[in-house]
Each structure stands twice: as C-alpha cells, then as structure tokens.
PDB file of C-alpha atoms in Angstrom:
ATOM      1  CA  UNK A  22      75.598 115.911  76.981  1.00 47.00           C
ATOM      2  CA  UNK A  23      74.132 112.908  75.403  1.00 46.00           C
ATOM      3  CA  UNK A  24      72.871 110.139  77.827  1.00 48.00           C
ATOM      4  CA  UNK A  25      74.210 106.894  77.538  1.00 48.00           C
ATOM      5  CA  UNK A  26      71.911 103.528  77.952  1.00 50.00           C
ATOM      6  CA  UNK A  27      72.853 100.229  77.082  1.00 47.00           C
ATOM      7  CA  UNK A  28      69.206  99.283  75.906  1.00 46.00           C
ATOM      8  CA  UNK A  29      68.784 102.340  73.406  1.00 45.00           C
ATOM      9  CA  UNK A  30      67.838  99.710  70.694  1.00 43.00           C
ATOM     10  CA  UNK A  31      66.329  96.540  71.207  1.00 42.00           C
ATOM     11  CA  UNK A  32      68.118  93.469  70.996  1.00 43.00           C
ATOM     12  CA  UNK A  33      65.910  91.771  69.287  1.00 42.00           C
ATOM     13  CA  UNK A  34      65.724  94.065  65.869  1.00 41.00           C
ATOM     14  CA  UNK A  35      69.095  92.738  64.995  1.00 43.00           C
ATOM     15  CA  UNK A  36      68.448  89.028  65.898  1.00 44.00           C
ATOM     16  CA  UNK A  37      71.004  88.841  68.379  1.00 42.00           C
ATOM     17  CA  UNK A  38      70.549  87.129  71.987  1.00 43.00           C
ATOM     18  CA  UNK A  39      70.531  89.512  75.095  1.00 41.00           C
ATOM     19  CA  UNK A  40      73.418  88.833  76.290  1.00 43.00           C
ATOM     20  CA  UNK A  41      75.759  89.892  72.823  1.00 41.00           C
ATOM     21  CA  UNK A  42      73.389  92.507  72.056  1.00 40.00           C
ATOM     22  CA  UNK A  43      74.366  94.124  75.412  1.00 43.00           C
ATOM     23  CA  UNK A  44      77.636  93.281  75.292  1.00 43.00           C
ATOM     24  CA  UNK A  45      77.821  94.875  71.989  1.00 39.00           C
ATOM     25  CA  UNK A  46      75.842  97.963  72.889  1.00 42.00           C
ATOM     26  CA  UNK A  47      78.307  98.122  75.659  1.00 43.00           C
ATOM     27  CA  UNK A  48      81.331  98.295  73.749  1.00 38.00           C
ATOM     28  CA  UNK A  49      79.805 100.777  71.429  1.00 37.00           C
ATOM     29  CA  UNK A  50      78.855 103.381  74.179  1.00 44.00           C
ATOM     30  CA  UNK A  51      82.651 102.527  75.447  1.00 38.00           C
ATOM     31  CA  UNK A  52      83.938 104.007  72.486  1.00 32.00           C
ATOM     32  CA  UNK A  53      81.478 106.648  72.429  1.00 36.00           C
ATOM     33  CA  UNK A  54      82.640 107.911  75.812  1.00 39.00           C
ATOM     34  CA  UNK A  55      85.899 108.533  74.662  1.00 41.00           C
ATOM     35  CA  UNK A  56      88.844 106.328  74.860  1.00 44.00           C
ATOM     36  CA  UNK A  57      87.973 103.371  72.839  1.00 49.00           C
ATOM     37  CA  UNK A  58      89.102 101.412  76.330  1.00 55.00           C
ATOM     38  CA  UNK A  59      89.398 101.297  79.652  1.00 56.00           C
ATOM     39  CA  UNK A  60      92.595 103.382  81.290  1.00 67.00           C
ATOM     40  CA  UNK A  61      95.148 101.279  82.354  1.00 74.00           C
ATOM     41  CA  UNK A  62      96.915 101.012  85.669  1.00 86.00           C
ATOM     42  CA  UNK A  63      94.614  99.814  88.717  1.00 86.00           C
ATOM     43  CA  UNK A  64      91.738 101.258  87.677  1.00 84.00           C
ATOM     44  CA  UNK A  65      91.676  99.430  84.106  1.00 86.00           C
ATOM     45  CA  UNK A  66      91.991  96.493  86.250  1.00 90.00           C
ATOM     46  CA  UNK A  67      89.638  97.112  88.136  1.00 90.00           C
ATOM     47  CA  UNK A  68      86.865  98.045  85.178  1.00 85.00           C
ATOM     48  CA  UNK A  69      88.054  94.634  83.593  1.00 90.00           C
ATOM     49  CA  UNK A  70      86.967  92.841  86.251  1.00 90.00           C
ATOM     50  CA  UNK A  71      83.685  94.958  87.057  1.00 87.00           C
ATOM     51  CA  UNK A  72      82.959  93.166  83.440  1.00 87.00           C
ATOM     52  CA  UNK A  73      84.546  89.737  83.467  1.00 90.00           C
ATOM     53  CA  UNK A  74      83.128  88.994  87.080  1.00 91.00           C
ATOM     54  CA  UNK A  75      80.505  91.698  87.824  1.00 88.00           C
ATOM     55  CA  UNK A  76      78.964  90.211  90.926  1.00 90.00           C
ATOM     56  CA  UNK A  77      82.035  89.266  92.576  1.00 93.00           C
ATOM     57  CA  UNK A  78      83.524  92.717  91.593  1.00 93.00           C
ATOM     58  CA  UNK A  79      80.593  94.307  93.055  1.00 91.00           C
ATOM     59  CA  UNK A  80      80.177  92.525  96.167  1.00 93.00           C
ATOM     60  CA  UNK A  81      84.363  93.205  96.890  1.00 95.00           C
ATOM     61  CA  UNK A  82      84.051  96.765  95.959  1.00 96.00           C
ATOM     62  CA  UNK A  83      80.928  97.755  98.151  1.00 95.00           C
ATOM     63  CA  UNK A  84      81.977  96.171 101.041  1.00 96.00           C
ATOM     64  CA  UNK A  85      85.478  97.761 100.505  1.00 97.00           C
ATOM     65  CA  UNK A  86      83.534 100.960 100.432  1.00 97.00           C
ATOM     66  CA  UNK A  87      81.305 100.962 103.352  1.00 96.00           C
ATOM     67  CA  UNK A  88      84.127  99.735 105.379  1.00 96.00           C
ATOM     68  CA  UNK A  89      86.914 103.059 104.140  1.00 97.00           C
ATOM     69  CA  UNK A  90      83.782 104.916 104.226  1.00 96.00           C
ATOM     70  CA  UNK A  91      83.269 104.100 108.084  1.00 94.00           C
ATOM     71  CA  UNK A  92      86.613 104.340 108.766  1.00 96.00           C
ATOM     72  CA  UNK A  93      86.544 108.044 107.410  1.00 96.00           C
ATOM     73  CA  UNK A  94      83.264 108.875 108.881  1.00 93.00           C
ATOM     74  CA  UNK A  95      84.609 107.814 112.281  1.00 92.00           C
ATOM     75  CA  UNK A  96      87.876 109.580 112.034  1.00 94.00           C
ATOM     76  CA  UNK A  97      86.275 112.626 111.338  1.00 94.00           C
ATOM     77  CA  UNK A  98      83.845 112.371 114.399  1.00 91.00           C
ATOM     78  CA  UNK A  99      87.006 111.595 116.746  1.00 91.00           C
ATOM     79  CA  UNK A 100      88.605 114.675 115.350  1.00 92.00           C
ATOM     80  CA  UNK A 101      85.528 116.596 115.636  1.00 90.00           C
ATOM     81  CA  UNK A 102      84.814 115.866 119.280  1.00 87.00           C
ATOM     82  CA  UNK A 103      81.623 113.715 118.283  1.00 85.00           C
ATOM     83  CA  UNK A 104      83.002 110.114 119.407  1.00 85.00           C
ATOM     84  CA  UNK A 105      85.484 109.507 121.913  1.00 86.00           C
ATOM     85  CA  UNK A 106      87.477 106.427 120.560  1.00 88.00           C
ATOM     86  CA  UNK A 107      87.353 104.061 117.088  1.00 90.00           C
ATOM     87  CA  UNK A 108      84.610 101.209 117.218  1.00 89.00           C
ATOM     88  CA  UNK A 109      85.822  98.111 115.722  1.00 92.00           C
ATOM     89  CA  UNK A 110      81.986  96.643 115.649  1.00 89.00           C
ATOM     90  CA  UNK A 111      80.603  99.490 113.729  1.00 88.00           C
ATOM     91  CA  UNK A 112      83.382  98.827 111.349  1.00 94.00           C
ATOM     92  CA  UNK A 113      82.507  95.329 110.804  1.00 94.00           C
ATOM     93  CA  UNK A 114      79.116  95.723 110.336  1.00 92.00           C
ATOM     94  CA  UNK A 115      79.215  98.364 107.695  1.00 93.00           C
ATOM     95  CA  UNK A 116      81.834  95.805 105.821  1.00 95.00           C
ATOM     96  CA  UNK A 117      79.034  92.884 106.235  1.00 94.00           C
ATOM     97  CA  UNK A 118      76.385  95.365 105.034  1.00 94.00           C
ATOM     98  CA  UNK A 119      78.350  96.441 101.591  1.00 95.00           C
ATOM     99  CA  UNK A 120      79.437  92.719 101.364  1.00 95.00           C
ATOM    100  CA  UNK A 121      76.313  90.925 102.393  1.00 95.00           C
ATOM    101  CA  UNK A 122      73.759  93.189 100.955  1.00 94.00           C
ATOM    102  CA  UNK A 123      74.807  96.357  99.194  1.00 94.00           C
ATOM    103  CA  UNK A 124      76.253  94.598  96.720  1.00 93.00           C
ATOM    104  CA  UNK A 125      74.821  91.541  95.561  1.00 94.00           C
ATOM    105  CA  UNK A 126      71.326  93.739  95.468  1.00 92.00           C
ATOM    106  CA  UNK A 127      73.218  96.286  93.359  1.00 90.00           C
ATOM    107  CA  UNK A 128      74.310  93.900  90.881  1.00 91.00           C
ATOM    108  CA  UNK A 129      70.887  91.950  90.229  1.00 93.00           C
ATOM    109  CA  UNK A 130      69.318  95.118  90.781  1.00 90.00           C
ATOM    110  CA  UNK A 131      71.243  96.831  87.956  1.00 89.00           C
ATOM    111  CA  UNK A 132      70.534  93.245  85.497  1.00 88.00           C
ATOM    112  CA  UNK A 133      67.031  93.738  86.044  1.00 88.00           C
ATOM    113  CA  UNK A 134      66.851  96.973  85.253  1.00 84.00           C
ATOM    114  CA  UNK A 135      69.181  97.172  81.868  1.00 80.00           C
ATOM    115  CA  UNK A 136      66.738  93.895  80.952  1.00 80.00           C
ATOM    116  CA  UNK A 137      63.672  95.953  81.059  1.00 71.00           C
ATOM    117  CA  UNK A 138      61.681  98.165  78.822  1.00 65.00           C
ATOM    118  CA  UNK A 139      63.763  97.969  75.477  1.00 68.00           C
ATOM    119  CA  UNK A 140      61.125  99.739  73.720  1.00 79.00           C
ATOM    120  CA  UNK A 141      61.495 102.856  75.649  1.00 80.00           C
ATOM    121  CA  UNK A 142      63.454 105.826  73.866  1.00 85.00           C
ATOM    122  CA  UNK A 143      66.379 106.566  75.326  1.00 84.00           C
ATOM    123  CA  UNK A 144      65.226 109.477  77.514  1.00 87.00           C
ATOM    124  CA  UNK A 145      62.275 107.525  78.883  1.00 87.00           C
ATOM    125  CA  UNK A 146      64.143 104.583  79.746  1.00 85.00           C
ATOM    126  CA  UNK A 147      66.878 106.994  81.489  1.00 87.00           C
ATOM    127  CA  UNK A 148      63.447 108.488  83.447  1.00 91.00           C
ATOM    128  CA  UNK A 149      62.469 105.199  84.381  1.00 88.00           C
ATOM    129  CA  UNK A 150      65.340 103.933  85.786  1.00 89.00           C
ATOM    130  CA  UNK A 151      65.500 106.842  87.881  1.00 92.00           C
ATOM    131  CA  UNK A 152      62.075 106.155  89.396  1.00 92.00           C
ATOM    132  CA  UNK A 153      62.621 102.612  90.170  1.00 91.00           C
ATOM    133  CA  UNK A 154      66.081 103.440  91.327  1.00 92.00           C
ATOM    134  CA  UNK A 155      65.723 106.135  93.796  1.00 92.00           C
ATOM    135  CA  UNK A 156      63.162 104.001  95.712  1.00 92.00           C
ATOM    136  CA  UNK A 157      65.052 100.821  95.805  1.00 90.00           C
ATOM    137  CA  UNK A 158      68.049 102.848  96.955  1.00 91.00           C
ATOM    138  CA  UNK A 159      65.783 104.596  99.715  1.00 89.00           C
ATOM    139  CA  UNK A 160      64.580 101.250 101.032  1.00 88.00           C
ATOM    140  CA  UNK A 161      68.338  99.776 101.011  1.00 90.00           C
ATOM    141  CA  UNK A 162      70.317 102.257 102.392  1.00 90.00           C
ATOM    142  CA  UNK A 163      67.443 103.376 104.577  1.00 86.00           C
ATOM    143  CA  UNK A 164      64.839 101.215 105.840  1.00 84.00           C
ATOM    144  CA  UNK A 165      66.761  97.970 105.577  1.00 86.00           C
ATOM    145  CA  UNK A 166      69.759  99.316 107.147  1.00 86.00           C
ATOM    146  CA  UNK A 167      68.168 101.090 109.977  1.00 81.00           C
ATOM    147  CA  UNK A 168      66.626  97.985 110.845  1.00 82.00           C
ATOM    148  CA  UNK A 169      69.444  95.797 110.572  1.00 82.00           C
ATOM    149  CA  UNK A 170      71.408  98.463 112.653  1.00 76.00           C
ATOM    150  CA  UNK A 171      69.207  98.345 115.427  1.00 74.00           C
ATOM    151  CA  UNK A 172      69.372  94.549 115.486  1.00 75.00           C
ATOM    152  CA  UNK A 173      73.048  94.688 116.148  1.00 71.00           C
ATOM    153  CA  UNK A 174      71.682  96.918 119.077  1.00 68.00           C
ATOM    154  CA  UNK A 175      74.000 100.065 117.721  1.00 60.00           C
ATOM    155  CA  UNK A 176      72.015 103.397 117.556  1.00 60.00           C
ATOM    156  CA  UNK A 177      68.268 103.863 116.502  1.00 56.00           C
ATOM    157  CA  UNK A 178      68.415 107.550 117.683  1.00 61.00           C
ATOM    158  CA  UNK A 179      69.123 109.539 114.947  1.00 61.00           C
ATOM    159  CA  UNK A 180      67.349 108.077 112.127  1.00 75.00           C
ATOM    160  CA  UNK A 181      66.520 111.632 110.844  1.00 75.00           C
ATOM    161  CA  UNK A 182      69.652 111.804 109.707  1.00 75.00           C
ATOM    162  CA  UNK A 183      69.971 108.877 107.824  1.00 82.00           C
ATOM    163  CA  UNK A 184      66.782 109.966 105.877  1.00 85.00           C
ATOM    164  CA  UNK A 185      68.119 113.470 105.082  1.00 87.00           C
ATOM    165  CA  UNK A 186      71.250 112.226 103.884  1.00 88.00           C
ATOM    166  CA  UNK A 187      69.426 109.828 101.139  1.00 91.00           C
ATOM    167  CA  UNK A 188      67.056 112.075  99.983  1.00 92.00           C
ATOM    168  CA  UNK A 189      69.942 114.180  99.574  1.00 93.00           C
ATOM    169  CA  UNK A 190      73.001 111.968  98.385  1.00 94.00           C
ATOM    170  CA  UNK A 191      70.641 109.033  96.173  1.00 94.00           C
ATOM    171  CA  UNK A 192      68.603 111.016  93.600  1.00 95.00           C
ATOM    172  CA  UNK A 193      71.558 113.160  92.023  1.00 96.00           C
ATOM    173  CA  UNK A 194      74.191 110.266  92.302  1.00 95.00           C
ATOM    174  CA  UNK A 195      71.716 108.272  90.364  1.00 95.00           C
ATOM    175  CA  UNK A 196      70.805 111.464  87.831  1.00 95.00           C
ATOM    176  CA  UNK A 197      74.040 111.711  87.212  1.00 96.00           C
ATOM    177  CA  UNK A 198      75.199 107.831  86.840  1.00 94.00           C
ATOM    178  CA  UNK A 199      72.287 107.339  84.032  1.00 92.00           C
ATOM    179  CA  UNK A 200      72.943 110.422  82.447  1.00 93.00           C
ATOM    180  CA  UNK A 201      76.759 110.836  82.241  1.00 94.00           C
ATOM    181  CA  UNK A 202      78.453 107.298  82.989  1.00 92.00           C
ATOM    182  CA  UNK A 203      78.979 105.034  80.137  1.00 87.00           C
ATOM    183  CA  UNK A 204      76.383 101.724  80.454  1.00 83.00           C
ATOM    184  CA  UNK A 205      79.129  99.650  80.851  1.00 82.00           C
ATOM    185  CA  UNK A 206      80.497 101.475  83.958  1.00 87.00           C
ATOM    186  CA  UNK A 207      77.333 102.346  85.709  1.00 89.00           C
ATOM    187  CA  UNK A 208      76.776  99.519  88.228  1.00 88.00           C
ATOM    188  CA  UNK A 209      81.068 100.243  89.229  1.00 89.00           C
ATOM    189  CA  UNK A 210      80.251 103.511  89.774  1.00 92.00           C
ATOM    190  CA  UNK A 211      77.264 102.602  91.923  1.00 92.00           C
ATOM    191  CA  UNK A 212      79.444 100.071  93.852  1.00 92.00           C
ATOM    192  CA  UNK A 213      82.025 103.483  94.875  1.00 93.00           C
ATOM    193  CA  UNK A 214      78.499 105.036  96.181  1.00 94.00           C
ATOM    194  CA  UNK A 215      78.666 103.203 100.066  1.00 95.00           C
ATOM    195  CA  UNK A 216      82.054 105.338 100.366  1.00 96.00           C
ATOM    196  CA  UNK A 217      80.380 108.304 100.479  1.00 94.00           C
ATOM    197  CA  UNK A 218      77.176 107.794 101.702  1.00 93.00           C
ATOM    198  CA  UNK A 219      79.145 105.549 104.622  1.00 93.00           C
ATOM    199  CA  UNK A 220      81.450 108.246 105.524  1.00 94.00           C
ATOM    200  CA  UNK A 221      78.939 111.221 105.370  1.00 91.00           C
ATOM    201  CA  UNK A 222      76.611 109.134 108.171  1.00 88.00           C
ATOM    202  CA  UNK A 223      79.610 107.759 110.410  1.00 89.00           C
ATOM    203  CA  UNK A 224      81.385 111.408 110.106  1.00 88.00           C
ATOM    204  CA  UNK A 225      77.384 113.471 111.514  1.00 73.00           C
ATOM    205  CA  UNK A 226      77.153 111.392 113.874  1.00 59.00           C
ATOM    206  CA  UNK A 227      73.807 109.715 112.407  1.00 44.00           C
ATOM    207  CA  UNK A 228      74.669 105.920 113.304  1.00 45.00           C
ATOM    208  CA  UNK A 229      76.932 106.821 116.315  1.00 39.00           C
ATOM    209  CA  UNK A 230      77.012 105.147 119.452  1.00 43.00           C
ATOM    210  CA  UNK A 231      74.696 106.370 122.526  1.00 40.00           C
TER     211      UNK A 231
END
C-alpha cells in the first residue's frame, strides 16, 4: 500500500505558502484515501474539528483518552484480583497528563515534523519521521511520565513495565500511522494512542498502587 505524507512535494515548487500548500496536499491525499470526505455522524465531526481547531481537538481528545484508558485499565485489574477498589487520583492524573502534556506536545510535535525535510522522497521522509518519532514518544510516555508519576508519590515500582509496553506499543503504532493513515488524519489518530497505551499499563498493574 502506498504511504501517504503530506510533504511528498515541496511547497515551494508551486509558489504557494506553507500553510495552502499543506492544506492542499492534505485534501489531495483525502481523496486519495478513498472517500473524497470525511464520514459523517460523530466521527466526521470529530475529524472536522481535528482540522478546524487541531490543538484544542488534540488536547480534548488525549486527555479523554488517558482518562477511558485508566478507567479500563483499572477495571480490568479489579476484575482480575490485581487492585482492590477504583482510585479516583490515578484517574485524575492520567486526565491532567493527556490534557496537560500528551497533547499539546503531540500537536506541535506533529507541526514540526510535517514542516521538516520537504526535499526528502516520500519513503525517506516516512523513515525519518519514524526515527524522530519513536524517541520523542519513548521520552513522553516514558521518562517524563514516570517522573511525573512518582512526584504525585503513586508507584515507582514497576517501571519495567512501563518500558516494555513502549518499546512494544510506540514503534508499530507509529509504522503504521505514517504508512497507512491519510496526512490529514495522522496527528487524530495519534491523539486515540493514550487509550491504549493508558489502559494496557493501568490493566498489568505497571502504575498500580503499593
């Protein structure tokens, strides 16, 4: 399947600014995904506004995310004998954490990166983006949330598990969101990402309570 990249050509080879040479490019890889549109219902509304107000969009979505995400996780624990009631606190700070950080970084992260190496073919561009992604994904999810979790004075026991789940969960969400999601669509999909990484850590027991 071919990949799809909003900065396949260079903006400025057709003497356009940036910002309606993206645009443009956008709406072109729309239609060549199939569909000539977004679907309709919630989730058109949704991609709308993911486009008309991407930061806003982003930061509601990822902290709408890690917070179902936790809510999941910890269900499943409860059910599966690992925690013995429903903590409110963890909760909130997962919400915070999408809100706060998740996704304002994933926005600007995602405008820096489709502003960046035009020249590249499409292929090394997609290869690129991987490489500076997975890292910057690591570090976020990771680092910066292990020590903002032990801050709040939660857990910092089981940090093992945190790792294994991003080396396995980041590199083939973000293989697959360069090489299969349309452009326009790719920093929505990341912004659904916190659901399952949020769930997948709350429901192992990696950030639960001593």
């Amino acid at each position: 399947m071919r990949a799809i990249d909003p900065n396949s050509s260079s903006p400025a080879r057709n003497g356009s600014s940036p910002s309606r040479a993206s645009s443009s490019m956008s709406r072109t890889n729309s239609a060549r995904g199939g569909g000539g549109g977004p679907p309709g219902g919630l989730v058109g509304k949704w991609l709308e506004a993911s486009w008309s107000h991407p930061i806003s969009t982003s930061v509601a979505t990822s902290g709408a995310m890690c917070g179902l995400g936790c809510g999941i996780g910890q269900a499943i624990a409860i059910a599966r004998g690992k925690q013995r009631s429903f903590e409110a606190r963890k909760l909130g700070f997962f919400i915070l954490f999408g809100t706060l950080i998740s996704g304002p970084l994933c926005h600007f992260w995602f405008k820096y990166l489709h502003s960046s190496k035009t020249s590249l073919s499409v292929k090394q561009l997609i290869l690129y983006k991987m490489c500076m992604d997975i890292p910057h994904k690591m570090s976020v999810f990771g680092l910066l949330f292990n020590l903002l979790y032990t801050l709040q004075k939660l857990d910092s026991k089981r940090f093992k598990d945190n790792f294994t789940l991003n080396v396995n969960l980041w590199p083939f969400a973000i293989w697959f969101n360069y090489n299969f999601v349309p452009a326009q669509m790719q920093e929505a999909f990341a912004s659904l990402l916190p659901l399952l990484w949020s769930a997948a850590l709350c429901s192992k027991g990696a950030v639960a309570s001593s």
